[in-house]
Short mmCIF file of C-alpha atoms and ligand atoms in Angstrom, two decimals:
data_model
loop_
_atom_site.label_atom_id
_atom_site.label_comp_id
_atom_site.label_asym_id
_atom_site.label_seq_id
_atom_site.Cartn_x
_atom_site.Cartn_y
_atom_site.Cartn_z
CA MET G 8 -30.49 4.47 11.24
CA PRO G 9 -28.87 2.47 8.39
CA SER G 10 -28.90 4.17 5.12
CA GLY G 11 -30.86 0.86 3.62
CA PHE G 12 -27.65 0.40 0.87
CA PHE G 13 -26.71 -2.55 2.46
CA GLU G 14 -30.30 -3.93 2.96
CA GLY G 15 -30.19 -7.51 4.11
CA ILE G 16 -26.54 -7.77 4.63
CA GLU G 17 -25.98 -8.74 8.32
CA LYS G 18 -22.58 -8.30 10.17
CA ILE G 19 -20.12 -10.49 9.09
CA ARG G 20 -18.86 -13.41 11.23
CA PHE G 21 -16.30 -16.11 11.31
CA GLU G 22 -17.99 -19.42 10.51
CA GLY G 23 -15.15 -21.63 9.75
CA VAL G 24 -13.62 -23.39 6.81
CA ASP G 25 -16.56 -25.97 6.30
CA SER G 26 -19.10 -22.49 6.24
CA THR G 27 -20.47 -22.47 2.50
CA ASN G 28 -22.23 -18.94 3.26
CA PRO G 29 -20.94 -16.20 0.73
CA LEU G 30 -21.16 -13.53 3.47
CA ALA G 31 -19.33 -15.12 5.76
CA PHE G 32 -15.55 -15.14 6.96
CA ARG G 33 -13.90 -18.89 6.23
CA HIS G 34 -9.98 -17.95 7.68
CA TYR G 35 -10.49 -14.47 8.92
CA ASN G 36 -11.17 -14.60 12.80
CA PRO G 37 -9.71 -11.30 13.99
CA ASP G 38 -9.20 -12.98 17.91
CA GLU G 39 -7.28 -15.98 16.74
CA VAL G 40 -3.85 -15.56 18.20
CA VAL G 41 -0.97 -16.13 15.41
CA LEU G 42 2.41 -16.21 16.77
CA GLY G 43 1.33 -14.62 19.89
CA LYS G 44 -0.68 -11.79 18.56
CA ARG G 45 -3.93 -11.34 17.51
CA MET G 46 -4.71 -11.90 13.63
CA GLU G 47 -6.41 -8.45 13.55
CA ASP G 48 -3.75 -6.90 14.76
CA HIS G 49 -0.91 -8.67 12.73
CA LEU G 50 -2.89 -7.92 9.66
CA ARG G 51 -4.35 -4.10 10.09
CA PHE G 52 -6.99 -4.35 7.24
CA ALA G 53 -8.20 -1.09 5.58
CA VAL G 54 -10.84 0.06 3.36
CA ALA G 55 -9.36 2.13 0.39
CA TRP G 56 -12.09 4.82 0.12
CA TRP G 57 -11.02 5.70 -3.14
CA HIS G 58 -11.87 2.36 -4.93
CA SER G 59 -14.61 1.51 -2.51
CA PHE G 60 -16.70 4.63 -2.62
CA ALA G 61 -15.50 6.86 -4.73
CA TRP G 62 -15.08 5.21 -8.11
CA GLU G 63 -18.11 5.12 -10.15
CA GLY G 64 -17.29 2.24 -12.33
CA GLY G 65 -16.35 4.05 -15.71
CA ASP G 66 -13.53 2.92 -17.94
CA PRO G 67 -12.01 4.05 -21.17
CA PHE G 68 -14.85 3.02 -23.29
CA GLY G 69 -17.63 4.03 -20.99
CA GLY G 70 -19.40 5.56 -18.13
CA PRO G 71 -20.14 4.97 -14.46
CA THR G 72 -22.11 1.53 -13.91
CA PHE G 73 -22.62 1.47 -10.42
CA GLU G 74 -25.16 4.67 -9.62
CA ARG G 75 -25.00 5.10 -6.19
CA PRO G 76 -27.07 7.50 -4.13
CA TRP G 77 -23.92 9.64 -3.28
CA HIS G 78 -23.01 9.54 -7.08
CA PRO G 79 -22.47 12.65 -8.60
CA GLN G 80 -19.52 13.33 -5.89
CA ASP G 81 -19.96 17.42 -6.11
CA ASP G 82 -21.70 18.45 -3.02
CA MET G 83 -20.99 18.21 0.51
CA GLY G 84 -24.08 16.27 1.43
CA ARG G 85 -23.20 13.51 -0.78
CA ALA G 86 -20.09 13.34 0.81
CA ARG G 87 -21.70 13.38 3.95
CA MET G 88 -23.71 10.50 2.81
CA LYS G 89 -20.65 8.79 1.51
CA ALA G 90 -19.17 8.85 4.81
CA ASP G 91 -21.99 7.25 6.28
CA ILE G 92 -22.12 4.53 4.22
CA ALA G 93 -18.51 3.89 4.29
CA PHE G 94 -19.11 3.49 8.18
CA GLU G 95 -21.78 1.10 7.74
CA MET G 96 -19.57 -1.22 6.00
CA PHE G 97 -16.60 -0.97 8.01
CA GLU G 98 -19.37 -2.24 10.77
CA ILE G 99 -20.50 -5.23 8.65
CA LEU G 100 -16.77 -5.92 7.91
CA GLY G 101 -15.30 -5.37 11.32
CA GLN G 102 -12.98 -3.03 9.75
CA PRO G 103 -10.49 -1.57 12.24
CA TYR G 104 -8.66 1.16 9.59
CA PHE G 105 -9.54 3.15 6.66
CA CYS G 106 -7.12 5.19 3.93
CA TRP G 107 -8.43 8.13 1.85
CA HIS G 108 -7.12 11.00 -0.51
CA ASP G 109 -8.92 14.27 0.14
CA VAL G 110 -10.55 14.22 -3.34
CA ASP G 111 -12.60 11.00 -2.50
CA ILE G 112 -13.85 12.43 0.98
CA ARG G 113 -14.54 16.06 -0.27
CA PRO G 114 -16.05 17.30 -3.59
CA GLU G 115 -13.63 18.87 -5.86
CA GLN G 116 -14.44 22.90 -5.56
CA GLY G 117 -11.97 23.97 -8.34
CA ASN G 118 -9.65 26.19 -5.94
CA PHE G 119 -7.72 25.85 -3.05
CA ALA G 120 -9.67 27.81 -0.23
CA ASP G 121 -13.18 25.53 -1.00
CA ASN G 122 -11.38 22.28 -1.27
CA LEU G 123 -9.49 23.21 2.20
CA ARG G 124 -12.66 24.62 3.70
CA THR G 125 -14.50 21.41 2.55
CA LEU G 126 -12.13 18.86 3.88
CA GLU G 127 -11.91 20.38 6.88
CA GLU G 128 -16.04 19.95 7.27
CA ILE G 129 -15.67 16.57 6.14
CA THR G 130 -12.87 15.33 8.57
CA ASP G 131 -14.59 17.16 11.44
CA TYR G 132 -17.59 15.05 10.45
CA ILE G 133 -15.68 11.65 9.68
CA GLY G 134 -13.92 12.10 13.09
CA LYS G 135 -17.20 12.32 14.98
CA LYS G 136 -18.18 8.85 13.50
CA MET G 137 -14.89 7.58 14.11
CA THR G 138 -15.08 8.06 17.49
CA VAL G 139 -18.90 5.89 17.96
CA SER G 140 -17.18 3.34 15.33
CA GLY G 141 -13.62 2.75 16.59
CA THR G 142 -12.66 2.19 12.99
CA ARG G 143 -9.15 3.90 12.49
CA LEU G 144 -7.19 6.15 9.81
CA LEU G 145 -4.35 3.86 8.96
CA TRP G 146 -3.20 6.88 6.11
CA GLY G 147 -4.31 10.03 4.28
CA THR G 148 -3.20 11.14 1.54
CA ALA G 149 -3.35 13.90 -1.49
CA ASN G 150 -4.45 13.49 -4.98
CA MET G 151 -1.99 15.30 -7.04
CA PHE G 152 -2.66 13.34 -10.15
CA SER G 153 -6.58 13.28 -11.21
CA HIS G 154 -6.95 17.06 -11.97
CA ARG G 155 -5.84 18.64 -15.18
CA ARG G 156 -3.91 21.51 -12.64
CA TRP G 157 -1.52 18.36 -11.65
CA MET G 158 -1.09 16.98 -15.57
CA ALA G 159 2.89 17.83 -15.33
CA GLY G 160 3.61 16.82 -12.46
CA ALA G 161 2.62 18.23 -8.51
CA SER G 162 6.26 18.97 -6.92
CA THR G 163 8.07 18.15 -9.97
CA ASN G 164 5.93 20.69 -12.12
CA PRO G 165 7.73 22.78 -14.42
CA ASP G 166 5.59 25.61 -12.93
CA PRO G 167 6.08 27.02 -9.43
CA ASP G 168 2.64 28.31 -8.84
CA VAL G 169 1.72 24.23 -9.20
CA PHE G 170 4.70 23.08 -6.65
CA ALA G 171 3.16 25.81 -3.83
CA TYR G 172 -0.37 24.33 -4.85
CA ALA G 173 1.21 21.39 -4.03
CA ALA G 174 2.74 22.15 -0.84
CA ALA G 175 -0.24 23.74 0.13
CA THR G 176 -2.90 20.49 -0.77
CA VAL G 177 -0.22 18.40 1.61
CA LYS G 178 -0.24 20.77 4.08
CA SER G 179 -3.91 20.60 4.73
CA CYS G 180 -3.66 16.97 3.92
CA ILE G 181 -0.96 16.28 6.68
CA ASP G 182 -3.46 18.45 9.04
CA ALA G 183 -5.95 16.58 8.21
CA THR G 184 -4.77 13.33 8.92
CA HIS G 185 -2.97 14.59 12.24
CA LYS G 186 -6.57 15.24 13.71
CA LEU G 187 -8.24 12.00 12.78
CA GLY G 188 -5.73 10.38 14.78
CA GLY G 189 -4.06 8.82 11.41
CA GLU G 190 -0.84 6.03 11.91
CA ASN G 191 0.77 7.31 8.45
CA TYR G 192 0.58 9.22 5.73
CA VAL G 193 1.54 8.50 2.15
CA LEU G 194 3.01 10.02 -0.91
CA TRP G 195 2.37 8.33 -4.28
CA GLY G 196 3.62 10.52 -7.12
CA GLY G 197 1.40 9.37 -10.01
CA ARG G 198 2.29 12.53 -12.00
CA GLU G 199 6.11 12.50 -10.41
CA GLY G 200 7.54 11.35 -13.55
CA TYR G 201 7.53 12.44 -17.35
CA GLU G 202 6.15 11.80 -20.65
CA THR G 203 9.54 12.77 -22.66
CA LEU G 204 12.99 14.11 -21.83
CA LEU G 205 12.55 16.12 -24.75
CA ASN G 206 10.55 18.83 -22.38
CA THR G 207 11.62 17.38 -19.21
CA ASP G 208 14.97 18.51 -17.00
CA MET G 209 15.07 15.62 -14.93
CA LYS G 210 17.88 16.77 -12.32
CA THR G 211 15.70 19.74 -11.45
CA GLU G 212 12.81 18.01 -11.10
CA LEU G 213 14.50 15.32 -8.96
CA ASP G 214 15.87 18.09 -6.58
CA HIS G 215 12.59 19.77 -6.60
CA MET G 216 11.02 16.34 -5.31
CA GLY G 217 13.43 15.82 -2.91
CA ARG G 218 13.26 19.13 -1.51
CA PHE G 219 9.15 18.93 -1.24
CA LEU G 220 9.84 15.49 0.61
CA ASN G 221 12.09 17.45 3.11
CA MET G 222 9.44 20.04 3.91
CA VAL G 223 6.94 17.33 4.15
CA VAL G 224 9.18 15.69 7.17
CA GLU G 225 9.89 19.10 8.53
CA TYR G 226 6.01 20.25 8.65
CA LYS G 227 5.38 16.80 10.10
CA HIS G 228 7.54 17.61 13.10
CA LYS G 229 6.67 20.95 13.58
CA ILE G 230 3.00 19.96 14.16
CA GLY G 231 3.95 16.66 16.32
CA PHE G 232 2.15 14.49 13.75
CA LYS G 233 3.84 10.96 15.37
CA GLY G 234 2.59 8.92 12.28
CA THR G 235 4.84 7.28 9.86
CA ILE G 236 5.67 9.14 6.22
CA LEU G 237 5.35 6.53 3.25
CA VAL G 238 6.45 6.78 -0.40
CA GLU G 239 4.38 4.58 -2.88
CA PRO G 240 6.90 3.02 -5.48
CA LYS G 241 5.32 2.15 -9.02
CA PRO G 242 7.38 2.27 -12.22
CA GLN G 243 4.91 3.85 -14.56
CA GLU G 244 1.18 4.69 -15.43
CA PRO G 245 0.08 7.36 -15.22
CA SER G 246 3.48 8.99 -16.36
CA LYS G 247 5.37 6.85 -18.66
CA HIS G 248 8.71 7.03 -16.40
CA GLN G 249 7.75 7.66 -12.92
CA TYR G 250 10.89 8.71 -10.52
CA ASP G 251 9.68 6.63 -7.54
CA TYR G 252 9.93 3.43 -10.22
CA ASP G 253 10.53 0.64 -7.35
CA ALA G 254 11.69 0.26 -4.06
CA ALA G 255 15.32 0.11 -4.62
CA THR G 256 15.09 3.06 -6.59
CA CYS G 257 12.97 4.87 -4.32
CA ILE G 258 15.47 3.84 -1.01
CA GLY G 259 18.48 5.38 -3.51
CA PHE G 260 16.62 8.52 -3.74
CA LEU G 261 15.91 8.85 0.12
CA ARG G 262 19.71 8.16 1.01
CA LYS G 263 20.41 10.92 -1.72
CA TYR G 264 18.20 13.36 -0.17
CA GLY G 265 19.12 12.30 3.40
CA LEU G 266 15.66 11.15 4.23
CA GLU G 267 16.55 7.36 4.62
CA ASN G 268 15.26 7.54 8.32
CA GLU G 269 12.53 9.47 8.28
CA VAL G 270 10.64 8.00 5.40
CA ARG G 271 9.60 4.26 4.66
CA LEU G 272 7.44 2.72 2.00
CA ASN G 273 4.25 1.55 1.47
CA LEU G 274 4.42 -1.34 -1.19
CA GLU G 275 1.78 -2.64 -3.35
CA GLN G 276 1.62 -5.80 -4.92
CA GLY G 277 0.19 -4.46 -8.55
CA HIS G 278 3.12 -1.98 -8.93
CA ALA G 279 5.77 -4.90 -8.00
CA ILE G 280 4.19 -6.77 -11.13
CA LEU G 281 4.61 -3.74 -12.88
CA ALA G 282 8.18 -3.61 -12.18
CA GLY G 283 9.03 -6.57 -13.22
CA HIS G 284 9.50 -8.00 -9.07
CA SER G 285 7.26 -10.20 -7.32
CA PHE G 286 5.66 -8.70 -4.23
CA GLU G 287 8.16 -10.37 -2.03
CA HIS G 288 11.10 -9.30 -3.76
CA GLU G 289 9.79 -5.68 -2.87
CA ILE G 290 8.96 -6.45 0.68
CA ALA G 291 12.50 -8.02 1.01
CA VAL G 292 14.39 -4.91 -0.43
CA ALA G 293 12.46 -2.57 1.75
CA ALA G 294 13.00 -4.59 4.69
CA ALA G 295 16.83 -5.42 4.32
CA GLU G 296 17.18 -1.34 4.46
CA GLY G 297 14.59 -1.24 7.83
CA MET G 298 12.36 0.69 5.47
CA LEU G 299 9.39 -1.89 5.19
CA GLY G 300 6.15 0.53 6.04
CA SER G 301 3.03 -0.63 5.09
CA VAL G 302 0.98 -2.52 2.14
CA ASP G 303 -1.32 -2.13 -0.53
CA MET G 304 -2.85 -5.45 -1.12
CA ASN G 305 -4.05 -6.47 -4.51
CA ARG G 306 -3.30 -8.14 -7.94
CA ASN G 307 -3.03 -7.05 -11.37
CA ASP G 308 -4.58 -9.51 -14.54
CA TYR G 309 -1.26 -11.16 -15.29
CA GLN G 310 -2.33 -10.84 -19.30
CA SER G 311 -3.15 -7.34 -19.72
CA GLY G 312 -0.44 -5.51 -17.91
CA TRP G 313 -2.30 -2.79 -16.50
CA ASP G 314 -2.51 -1.90 -13.09
CA THR G 315 -5.74 -3.57 -12.60
CA ASP G 316 -6.09 -3.08 -9.02
CA GLN G 317 -8.69 -6.30 -8.23
CA PHE G 318 -8.77 -7.83 -4.91
CA PRO G 319 -6.42 -10.54 -4.10
CA ASN G 320 -7.24 -14.30 -4.40
CA ASN G 321 -4.14 -15.96 -4.93
CA THR G 322 -3.10 -17.80 -1.36
CA PRO G 323 0.67 -19.06 -2.22
CA GLU G 324 1.72 -15.09 -3.24
CA VAL G 325 0.08 -13.86 -0.19
CA ALA G 326 1.63 -16.43 1.92
CA LEU G 327 4.98 -15.29 0.82
CA ALA G 328 4.35 -11.73 1.22
CA TYR G 329 3.30 -12.31 4.81
CA TYR G 330 6.47 -14.27 5.16
CA TYR G 331 8.88 -11.66 4.56
CA ILE G 332 6.72 -8.98 6.31
CA LEU G 333 6.85 -11.48 9.53
CA LYS G 334 10.00 -12.21 9.19
CA ALA G 335 11.08 -8.18 9.19
CA GLY G 336 9.14 -8.35 12.38
CA GLY G 337 5.41 -7.44 11.20
CA PHE G 338 3.69 -4.22 10.95
CA THR G 339 4.16 -1.53 13.27
CA THR G 340 2.31 1.71 12.26
CA GLY G 341 1.74 0.41 8.57
CA GLY G 342 -1.35 -2.53 7.75
CA THR G 343 -2.93 -3.96 5.01
CA ASN G 344 -4.65 -1.59 2.80
CA PHE G 345 -6.95 -3.01 0.19
CA ASP G 346 -5.94 -0.88 -2.47
CA ALA G 347 -8.49 -2.87 -4.94
CA LYS G 348 -11.77 -2.03 -6.87
CA ILE G 349 -14.51 -4.36 -7.70
CA ARG G 350 -15.07 -5.23 -10.95
CA ARG G 351 -17.45 -2.77 -13.40
CA GLN G 352 -20.26 -5.03 -13.30
CA SER G 353 -20.29 -5.94 -10.02
CA ILE G 354 -23.04 -3.52 -9.35
CA ASP G 355 -24.48 -4.89 -5.97
CA ALA G 356 -23.66 -3.84 -2.47
CA ALA G 357 -23.22 -7.51 -1.56
CA ASP G 358 -20.37 -7.74 -4.41
CA LEU G 359 -18.68 -4.89 -2.73
CA VAL G 360 -19.10 -6.71 0.54
CA ALA G 361 -17.77 -9.99 -0.48
CA ALA G 362 -14.58 -8.38 -2.37
CA HIS G 363 -13.70 -7.38 0.91
CA ILE G 364 -14.32 -10.94 2.60
CA GLY G 365 -12.77 -12.52 -0.21
CA GLY G 366 -9.43 -10.19 0.22
CA MET G 367 -9.23 -10.50 4.27
CA ASP G 368 -10.20 -14.50 3.95
CA VAL G 369 -7.03 -14.74 1.31
CA CYS G 370 -5.09 -12.44 3.49
CA ALA G 371 -5.91 -14.72 6.50
CA ARG G 372 -5.08 -17.83 5.11
CA GLY G 373 -1.87 -16.46 3.68
CA LEU G 374 -0.63 -15.07 7.40
CA LYS G 375 -1.50 -18.73 8.91
CA ALA G 376 0.54 -19.75 5.95
CA ALA G 377 3.38 -17.84 6.59
CA ALA G 378 3.20 -18.22 10.62
CA ALA G 379 3.41 -22.01 10.13
CA MET G 380 6.32 -21.81 7.93
CA ILE G 381 8.21 -19.24 10.34
CA GLU G 382 7.41 -21.99 13.44
CA ASP G 383 8.50 -24.60 11.38
CA GLY G 384 11.64 -22.56 10.41
CA GLY G 385 12.63 -25.03 7.29
CA LEU G 386 13.20 -21.92 5.34
CA GLU G 387 15.19 -20.32 7.72
CA ARG G 388 17.37 -23.59 8.21
CA ALA G 389 17.80 -23.92 4.32
CA LEU G 390 19.40 -20.67 4.41
CA SER G 391 21.74 -21.04 7.39
CA GLU G 392 22.84 -23.97 5.88
CA ARG G 393 23.45 -22.53 2.47
CA TYR G 394 25.42 -19.76 3.92
CA SER G 395 26.94 -21.76 6.86
CA GLY G 396 30.13 -21.66 5.13
CA TRP G 397 30.49 -17.72 6.22
CA ASP G 398 30.41 -18.84 9.84
CA THR G 399 33.97 -19.58 10.30
CA PRO G 400 36.70 -17.02 11.11
CA GLN G 401 38.75 -17.90 8.00
CA ALA G 402 36.07 -17.31 5.60
CA LYS G 403 34.76 -13.99 7.92
CA SER G 404 38.31 -12.48 7.72
CA LEU G 405 37.84 -12.73 3.58
CA LEU G 406 35.65 -9.40 4.17
CA ASP G 407 38.61 -7.43 6.31
CA SER G 408 41.16 -8.76 3.58
CA ASN G 409 42.25 -7.84 0.00
CA LEU G 410 43.01 -8.63 -3.33
CA ASP G 411 46.48 -9.31 -3.20
CA ASP G 412 46.59 -11.47 0.21
CA ILE G 413 43.23 -13.33 -1.36
CA SER G 414 44.36 -14.13 -4.55
CA ALA G 415 48.13 -15.71 -2.74
CA ARG G 416 45.57 -17.55 -0.40
CA VAL G 417 43.74 -19.10 -3.28
CA LEU G 418 47.35 -19.84 -5.06
CA ARG G 419 48.62 -21.27 -1.87
CA GLU G 420 46.06 -23.59 -0.98
CA GLY G 421 44.69 -24.84 -4.79
CA LEU G 422 40.93 -23.32 -4.02
CA ASN G 423 38.54 -25.14 -6.00
CA PRO G 424 35.17 -24.71 -5.17
CA VAL G 425 32.73 -27.31 -5.43
CA PRO G 426 29.36 -26.52 -6.89
CA CYS G 427 26.33 -27.77 -4.74
CA SER G 428 22.63 -27.52 -5.24
CA GLY G 429 20.13 -24.42 -5.45
CA ARG G 430 17.34 -27.00 -4.16
CA GLN G 431 14.82 -24.33 -5.40
CA GLU G 432 12.43 -27.01 -6.39
CA ILE G 433 13.05 -28.59 -3.08
CA LEU G 434 12.13 -25.27 -1.46
CA GLU G 435 9.17 -24.50 -3.75
CA ASN G 436 7.51 -27.70 -2.87
CA TYR G 437 8.36 -26.91 0.57
CA VAL G 438 6.26 -23.96 0.68
CA ASN G 439 2.90 -25.90 -1.04
CA ARG G 440 2.85 -27.90 1.80
CA PHE G 441 2.12 -25.08 3.67
CA VAL G 442 -0.16 -23.08 1.46
C1 XUL H 7 -2.79 4.26 -7.67
C2 XUL H 7 -2.44 3.63 -6.08
C3 XUL H 7 -3.11 4.96 -5.04
C4 XUL H 7 -2.27 5.13 -4.30
C5 XUL H 7 -2.61 6.33 -3.10
O1 XUL H 7 -1.91 3.39 -8.65
O2 XUL H 7 -1.67 2.88 -5.94
O3 XUL H 7 -4.40 4.41 -4.79
O4 XUL H 7 -2.03 4.24 -3.12
O5 XUL H 7 -2.36 7.36 -3.70
CO1 CO H 8 -1.61 2.30 -3.87
#
């Protein structure tokens, strides 16, 4: 029996670009084959339980605006109702995946034993719903940033009891993810950082975080969890300085603690922007190291400088992101999680559905543009041409040479390089043909 929450909203269908129906897909056609693979299998969309069902619509100046039937989220009855409605939405949208933090799916009980019991209970309930619906778990994670116990960090907390509570919490969440057949497990360190160096022993905190992540990997192997462990970079917010600043910082950290073959990155569009990068930069950095895992797709408000977590709606940006994802071979265990929330005034069930339709359509459009650029090969050709000087044996031998010999050669041959155009505008115009 449907709850009635989505009353009047039918299953969303692909109607093509000419459709004017606001509750239809115009680009996302799950079965359409793009570069030899179904669109659904490329994009692997996931709904974020926290933004779509747990967030109540508050902001720093005002309280909840959404007033869902499952709010306030303080008991198991309402946790189950929230799960029922989540699965109704997955069905309406044809969403293949979802993601959660422990606190999104169970009520906060204030102590570990009760939190563990309710997490087990609700994940059993969700597991049963999954067998009927076919929607799968892209990833689970632990929220170790909202409750006041985490205010000075989780694994980086100066208090060893908090480190221990964090270890127990992550164990419970990996167990739950494993039980539900999750394809990844994510760690985002919102409070793993600091406000002021005056009270922070950074080296100790980083060593603790490195050891903690090693324990996570050891545990994953111990229980036979086959999913990928992912860390999610973000430069700040909530901490002033977050240790997992960006992809490059995370990669350096993972190498230092011997985790480069065990852990990959979950990259978020809005976090890239906060770090002063484009999303495709972060994707290319991770791909260059073989550490691209999954993406959190959203966008920030470019004027505010905050992590506004809005649904994506910029096709050219999304197209470049998928171009570099496709170039890296596409997703394996990863996918496209909408770590995005509707605005506080968007209080209707239809707003929530429309937000996902829009995000899925923009991503589908971006994917098609990216695939067309790959098929055309124009960017790849321009790159090979630009670096073609390195194709000769003489150029290659430079890399095995030394400063003395190279210097002698420069003098002997009277080398005087002739600059040539980087052709940026021509390439930008090229991309615009596809988006
Ligand atoms: C916070 C953020 C998180 C992570 C999961 O900015 O992106 O929701 O994705 O903890
Ligand atoms: Co995220």
